[in-house]
Short mmCIF file of C-alpha atoms in Angstrom, two decimals:
data_model
loop_
_atom_site.label_atom_id
_atom_site.label_comp_id
_atom_site.label_asym_id
_atom_site.label_seq_id
_atom_site.Cartn_x
_atom_site.Cartn_y
_atom_site.Cartn_z
CA MET H 1 -43.98 -3.51 -59.54
CA ALA H 2 -44.28 -3.44 -55.72
CA ALA H 3 -41.01 -3.92 -53.80
CA ASN H 4 -40.57 -7.14 -52.39
CA THR H 5 -41.06 -6.46 -48.42
CA ASN H 6 -40.37 -9.94 -46.67
CA LYS H 7 -36.57 -9.14 -45.36
CA GLU H 8 -35.47 -12.60 -44.51
CA GLU H 9 -35.22 -12.51 -40.62
CA LYS H 10 -31.85 -13.50 -39.22
CA PRO H 11 -32.53 -15.86 -35.63
CA VAL H 12 -31.68 -14.66 -32.50
CA ASN H 13 -29.97 -16.64 -29.82
CA GLU H 14 -31.69 -15.98 -26.66
CA SER H 15 -29.03 -18.12 -24.57
CA SER H 16 -26.38 -16.03 -25.34
CA SER H 17 -27.82 -12.67 -24.97
CA LEU H 18 -28.70 -10.80 -21.48
CA GLU H 19 -32.59 -9.58 -20.80
CA LYS H 20 -33.19 -6.62 -23.23
CA THR H 21 -34.38 -3.24 -21.79
CA GLU H 22 -36.62 -0.61 -22.95
CA THR H 23 -34.42 1.52 -25.21
CA SER H 24 -32.03 0.56 -27.73
CA GLU H 25 -29.16 2.83 -25.99
CA ASP H 26 -29.53 0.45 -22.54
CA SER H 27 -29.54 -2.81 -24.59
CA SER H 28 -26.39 -2.26 -25.91
CA TRP H 29 -24.42 -1.94 -22.48
CA HIS H 30 -23.02 -5.29 -23.15
CA GLU H 31 -20.67 -6.50 -25.50
CA ALA H 32 -20.69 -10.01 -24.78
CA PRO H 33 -22.62 -11.30 -21.97
CA THR H 34 -20.37 -14.36 -21.47
CA GLN H 35 -16.77 -15.62 -21.36
CA GLY H 36 -17.67 -17.55 -24.68
CA VAL H 37 -16.48 -20.89 -23.10
CA PRO H 38 -18.02 -22.62 -19.86
CA VAL H 39 -16.18 -21.86 -16.86
CA GLU H 40 -15.43 -25.60 -14.74
CA PRO H 41 -16.01 -25.15 -11.02
CA GLN H 42 -12.52 -26.70 -9.73
CA SER H 43 -11.64 -28.37 -6.32
CA ARG H 44 -8.83 -25.68 -5.79
CA LYS H 45 -10.42 -22.76 -4.88
CA VAL H 46 -9.63 -19.02 -4.23
CA VAL H 47 -12.99 -16.29 -2.93
CA ILE H 48 -12.03 -12.74 -3.59
CA VAL H 49 -14.22 -9.94 -1.88
CA LEU H 50 -14.31 -6.26 -3.20
CA GLU H 51 -15.02 -4.83 -0.12
CA ASN H 52 -16.52 -1.37 0.79
CA ALA H 53 -17.40 -0.65 -2.92
CA SER H 54 -19.18 2.40 -4.10
CA LEU H 55 -22.34 0.98 -6.01
CA GLU H 56 -24.93 3.52 -4.93
CA ALA H 57 -27.60 4.37 -7.84
CA ALA H 58 -30.04 7.34 -7.43
CA ARG H 59 -32.62 9.83 -9.45
CA LEU H 60 -30.92 13.04 -10.56
CA HIS H 61 -34.58 14.61 -10.14
CA ALA H 62 -36.01 12.98 -6.69
CA PHE H 63 -39.18 14.90 -7.58
CA ARG H 64 -39.82 13.88 -11.19
CA HIS H 65 -41.74 10.89 -11.95
CA ASP H 66 -40.08 10.21 -15.18
CA SER H 67 -36.44 10.56 -14.05
CA LYS H 68 -33.75 8.21 -14.52
CA MET H 69 -31.71 5.95 -12.12
CA GLN H 70 -28.21 6.71 -12.39
CA LEU H 71 -24.90 5.13 -10.91
CA LEU H 72 -23.61 7.63 -8.23
CA ASN H 73 -19.60 9.13 -10.13
CA CYS H 74 -17.21 11.82 -8.34
CA ASP H 75 -17.15 13.05 -11.93
CA GLU H 76 -20.96 13.60 -13.40
CA HIS H 77 -22.50 14.50 -9.87
CA GLN H 78 -21.10 16.17 -7.74
CA SER H 79 -23.51 18.44 -7.05
CA ILE H 80 -26.13 16.06 -5.86
CA LEU H 81 -23.26 14.50 -3.29
CA LYS H 82 -22.79 17.70 -2.25
CA ARG H 83 -26.63 17.87 -1.65
CA LEU H 84 -26.56 15.09 0.08
CA GLY H 85 -23.88 15.66 2.62
CA ARG H 86 -21.54 13.10 0.57
CA ASP H 87 -17.79 12.70 0.21
CA ILE H 88 -16.91 12.85 -3.76
CA ALA H 89 -14.75 10.65 -2.60
CA ASP H 90 -17.04 7.99 -1.66
CA ALA H 91 -18.63 7.88 -5.33
CA ARG H 92 -16.03 6.08 -7.65
CA PRO H 93 -18.26 3.05 -8.99
CA ASP H 94 -14.92 2.72 -11.49
CA ILE H 95 -12.66 0.87 -8.97
CA VAL H 96 -14.88 -1.84 -8.80
CA HIS H 97 -15.39 -1.59 -12.36
CA GLN H 98 -11.57 -1.80 -13.07
CA CYS H 99 -11.08 -4.67 -10.12
CA LEU H 100 -13.87 -6.50 -12.13
CA LEU H 101 -12.08 -6.44 -15.64
CA THR H 102 -8.73 -7.44 -14.25
CA LEU H 103 -10.35 -10.78 -11.98
CA LEU H 104 -13.35 -11.97 -14.59
CA ASP H 105 -10.41 -11.93 -17.49
CA SER H 106 -7.60 -13.67 -15.68
CA PRO H 107 -6.68 -16.77 -16.42
CA LEU H 108 -7.64 -17.80 -12.88
CA ASN H 109 -11.24 -17.10 -13.42
CA LYS H 110 -11.75 -19.35 -16.93
CA SER H 111 -9.44 -21.85 -15.54
CA GLY H 112 -12.11 -21.89 -12.86
CA HIS H 113 -10.52 -21.41 -9.58
CA LEU H 114 -12.48 -18.04 -8.70
CA GLU H 115 -14.98 -16.39 -6.96
CA VAL H 116 -15.81 -12.85 -6.74
CA TYR H 117 -17.98 -10.99 -4.45
CA ILE H 118 -18.93 -7.40 -4.12
CA HIS H 119 -19.65 -6.07 -0.50
CA THR H 120 -20.65 -2.63 -1.04
CA ALA H 121 -20.84 0.35 1.31
CA LYS H 122 -24.18 0.42 2.00
CA GLY H 123 -23.86 -3.78 2.44
CA VAL H 124 -25.52 -5.19 -0.73
CA VAL H 125 -23.64 -8.41 -1.44
CA ILE H 126 -23.28 -9.34 -5.06
CA ARG H 127 -22.43 -12.91 -6.50
CA ILE H 128 -20.53 -12.67 -10.03
CA ASN H 129 -21.29 -15.61 -12.08
CA PRO H 130 -17.01 -16.64 -13.48
CA ALA H 131 -18.91 -16.78 -17.07
CA CYS H 132 -19.79 -13.07 -17.09
CA ARG H 133 -17.79 -10.50 -18.71
CA ILE H 134 -17.95 -7.14 -18.15
CA PRO H 135 -18.79 -4.47 -20.12
CA ARG H 136 -15.67 -3.13 -21.37
CA THR H 137 -16.98 1.00 -20.78
CA ILE H 138 -17.24 2.96 -17.19
CA LYS H 139 -20.70 3.94 -18.95
CA ARG H 140 -21.92 0.57 -20.19
CA PHE H 141 -20.91 -1.11 -16.67
CA SER H 142 -23.13 2.08 -14.70
CA GLY H 143 -25.52 1.08 -16.95
CA LEU H 144 -25.55 -2.57 -15.64
CA MET H 145 -24.95 -2.00 -12.45
CA VAL H 146 -28.22 0.33 -12.21
CA GLN H 147 -30.11 -2.67 -13.72
CA LEU H 148 -29.15 -4.87 -11.10
CA LEU H 149 -29.92 -2.58 -8.52
CA GLU H 150 -33.92 -2.41 -9.50
CA ARG H 151 -33.99 -6.18 -10.46
CA GLY H 152 -31.92 -7.54 -8.37
CA SER H 153 -30.19 -9.89 -10.80
CA ILE H 154 -29.04 -10.39 -14.53
CA SER H 155 -29.63 -13.52 -16.03
CA SER H 156 -28.01 -14.51 -19.71
CA ASP H 157 -31.41 -15.90 -20.54
CA ILE H 158 -34.92 -14.96 -20.71
CA GLU H 159 -36.06 -17.55 -18.16
CA GLY H 160 -33.70 -16.64 -15.54
CA HIS H 161 -32.16 -20.09 -15.08
CA THR H 162 -28.26 -18.46 -15.44
CA LYS H 163 -28.05 -15.45 -13.28
CA LEU H 164 -24.70 -13.33 -13.82
CA LEU H 165 -24.78 -11.14 -11.65
CA GLU H 166 -27.03 -11.22 -8.45
CA ILE H 167 -27.87 -9.35 -5.44
CA ILE H 168 -27.66 -11.94 -2.26
CA PRO H 169 -29.11 -11.83 1.00
CA PRO H 170 -26.10 -10.52 3.57
CA PRO H 171 -24.41 -11.14 5.41
CA ILE H 172 -21.27 -12.20 3.27
CA THR H 173 -19.60 -14.52 6.05
CA GLN H 174 -22.40 -17.27 5.18
CA TYR H 175 -21.45 -17.48 1.49
CA LEU H 176 -17.21 -17.86 2.38
CA PRO H 177 -16.12 -21.32 3.25
CA GLU H 178 -15.98 -22.31 6.66
CA ASN H 179 -12.32 -23.72 6.53
CA ALA H 180 -10.69 -21.32 4.24
CA ARG H 181 -8.13 -18.97 4.70
CA LYS H 182 -9.39 -15.36 5.65
CA ILE H 183 -6.68 -13.07 4.38
CA ALA H 184 -6.95 -8.83 4.03
CA LEU H 185 -5.08 -6.82 2.03
CA SER H 186 -3.43 -3.84 3.82
CA TRP H 187 -1.03 -1.07 2.95
CA ASN H 188 0.14 -1.16 7.12
CA ALA H 189 0.97 -4.79 7.60
CA SER H 190 3.89 -6.91 7.20
CA LYS H 191 5.01 -7.50 3.87
CA VAL H 192 5.35 -10.31 2.10
CA ARG H 193 5.78 -12.09 -1.24
CA LEU H 194 2.52 -13.96 -2.31
CA TYR H 195 3.57 -16.86 -4.14
CA ASN H 196 6.19 -17.41 -1.08
CA PHE H 197 2.71 -16.70 1.50
CA PHE H 198 0.31 -18.71 -0.54
CA LYS H 199 2.79 -21.50 -1.25
CA GLY H 200 2.82 -22.33 3.01
CA ILE H 201 -1.07 -22.66 2.99
CA PRO H 202 -2.27 -26.05 2.59
CA ASP H 203 -3.04 -27.53 -1.14
CA ARG H 204 -6.84 -28.14 -1.15
CA GLN H 205 -7.97 -25.40 1.97
CA PRO H 206 -9.78 -22.63 0.34
CA ILE H 207 -8.39 -19.10 0.26
CA VAL H 208 -10.56 -15.88 1.01
CA VAL H 209 -8.84 -12.74 -0.05
CA ALA H 210 -10.87 -9.52 0.76
CA VAL H 211 -9.36 -6.37 -0.92
CA GLY H 212 -10.68 -2.93 -0.68
CA ALA H 213 -12.73 -1.50 -3.55
CA MET H 214 -12.49 2.48 -2.26
CA ALA H 215 -10.14 5.04 -2.60
CA LYS H 216 -9.25 6.11 0.90
CA GLY H 217 -10.27 4.52 4.26
CA PRO H 218 -8.97 2.36 7.28
CA ASP H 219 -8.34 -1.33 6.35
CA THR H 220 -11.06 -2.18 8.62
CA PHE H 221 -13.71 -3.26 6.18
CA ALA H 222 -13.08 -6.90 6.93
CA ASP H 223 -12.32 -7.11 10.50
CA GLU H 224 -15.09 -8.69 11.25
CA TYR H 225 -14.29 -12.43 9.36
CA VAL H 226 -10.59 -11.65 8.70
CA ASP H 227 -8.01 -13.76 10.26
CA GLU H 228 -4.86 -11.46 9.32
CA LYS H 229 -3.95 -8.71 7.18
CA ILE H 230 -0.93 -8.63 4.85
CA GLY H 231 0.95 -6.05 2.63
CA ILE H 232 1.97 -6.96 -1.02
CA SER H 233 4.09 -4.31 -2.21
CA ASN H 234 6.25 -1.34 -1.00
CA TYR H 235 4.21 1.08 -2.60
CA ALA H 236 0.86 1.99 -2.96
CA LEU H 237 -1.53 -0.09 -5.39
CA SER H 238 -4.44 0.26 -7.01
CA ALA H 239 -6.74 -1.79 -6.47
CA SER H 240 -7.37 -3.29 -9.04
CA VAL H 241 -3.01 -4.26 -9.70
CA ALA H 242 -3.55 -5.73 -5.91
CA CYS H 243 -6.00 -8.15 -7.65
CA GLY H 244 -3.91 -8.36 -10.27
CA LYS H 245 -1.02 -9.82 -8.28
CA VAL H 246 -3.28 -12.20 -6.18
CA CYS H 247 -4.42 -13.55 -9.50
CA CYS H 248 -0.86 -13.84 -10.93
CA ALA H 249 0.60 -15.65 -7.69
CA PHE H 250 -1.76 -18.05 -7.92
CA GLU H 251 -1.38 -19.00 -11.45
CA ASP H 252 2.20 -19.19 -11.05
CA LEU H 253 1.59 -21.42 -8.08
CA TRP H 254 -0.98 -23.65 -9.64
CA ASN H 255 0.74 -23.85 -13.12
CA ILE H 256 -2.33 -22.10 -14.79
CA MET H 257 -1.35 -21.07 -18.08
#
């Protein structure tokens, strides 16, 4: 008796999956494309800019046409960075990854009160859709960033109507609210308690917070557009922890659970 080869095919929800890549390995980098529920924009808004971020793709073998692009990182590409005359500390995409996980998973973002931009050390500006769910592992995140840098955008549907990640024309200043209070976090600035500081800003005034997403360097990353610099701790904090403190302060201020 001939075997029954007509297997039932499972439906594919195209609207909830990102664009498929050429290989099955690459297509598995994103565990879930969106937060699961729509993110409704609110009138109260915080814009966080991850400044001087390390997101740079390069071919491991520049003279081989079949060599794939990879996101440079200090753990796996030390020889390439040395050949390019680059400081190993400059290749830290994990810092951006940690910050995005903290920001996009926060109640502040899921309630529609947060906008996030990335401004890389090479001047690339990336807009993050609040509904985007960032891959949990650095390997899958790196694959996602390479696709973004090559394609220019990552969509949640085949038609490309909903951009989850998108490279937009610089400068970053054209996307910031004109009447916003623009602040940069700095270790050298006077220390403030974030809740009290944000409470002193008029209720409906937009707020921009620039956070340095690099391993080291001066706090001049946002001097071209910020109004002031503030310190938020007596201790050195990672960029991810700094982002978390900002989110928690606004969640307490605006009673977001």
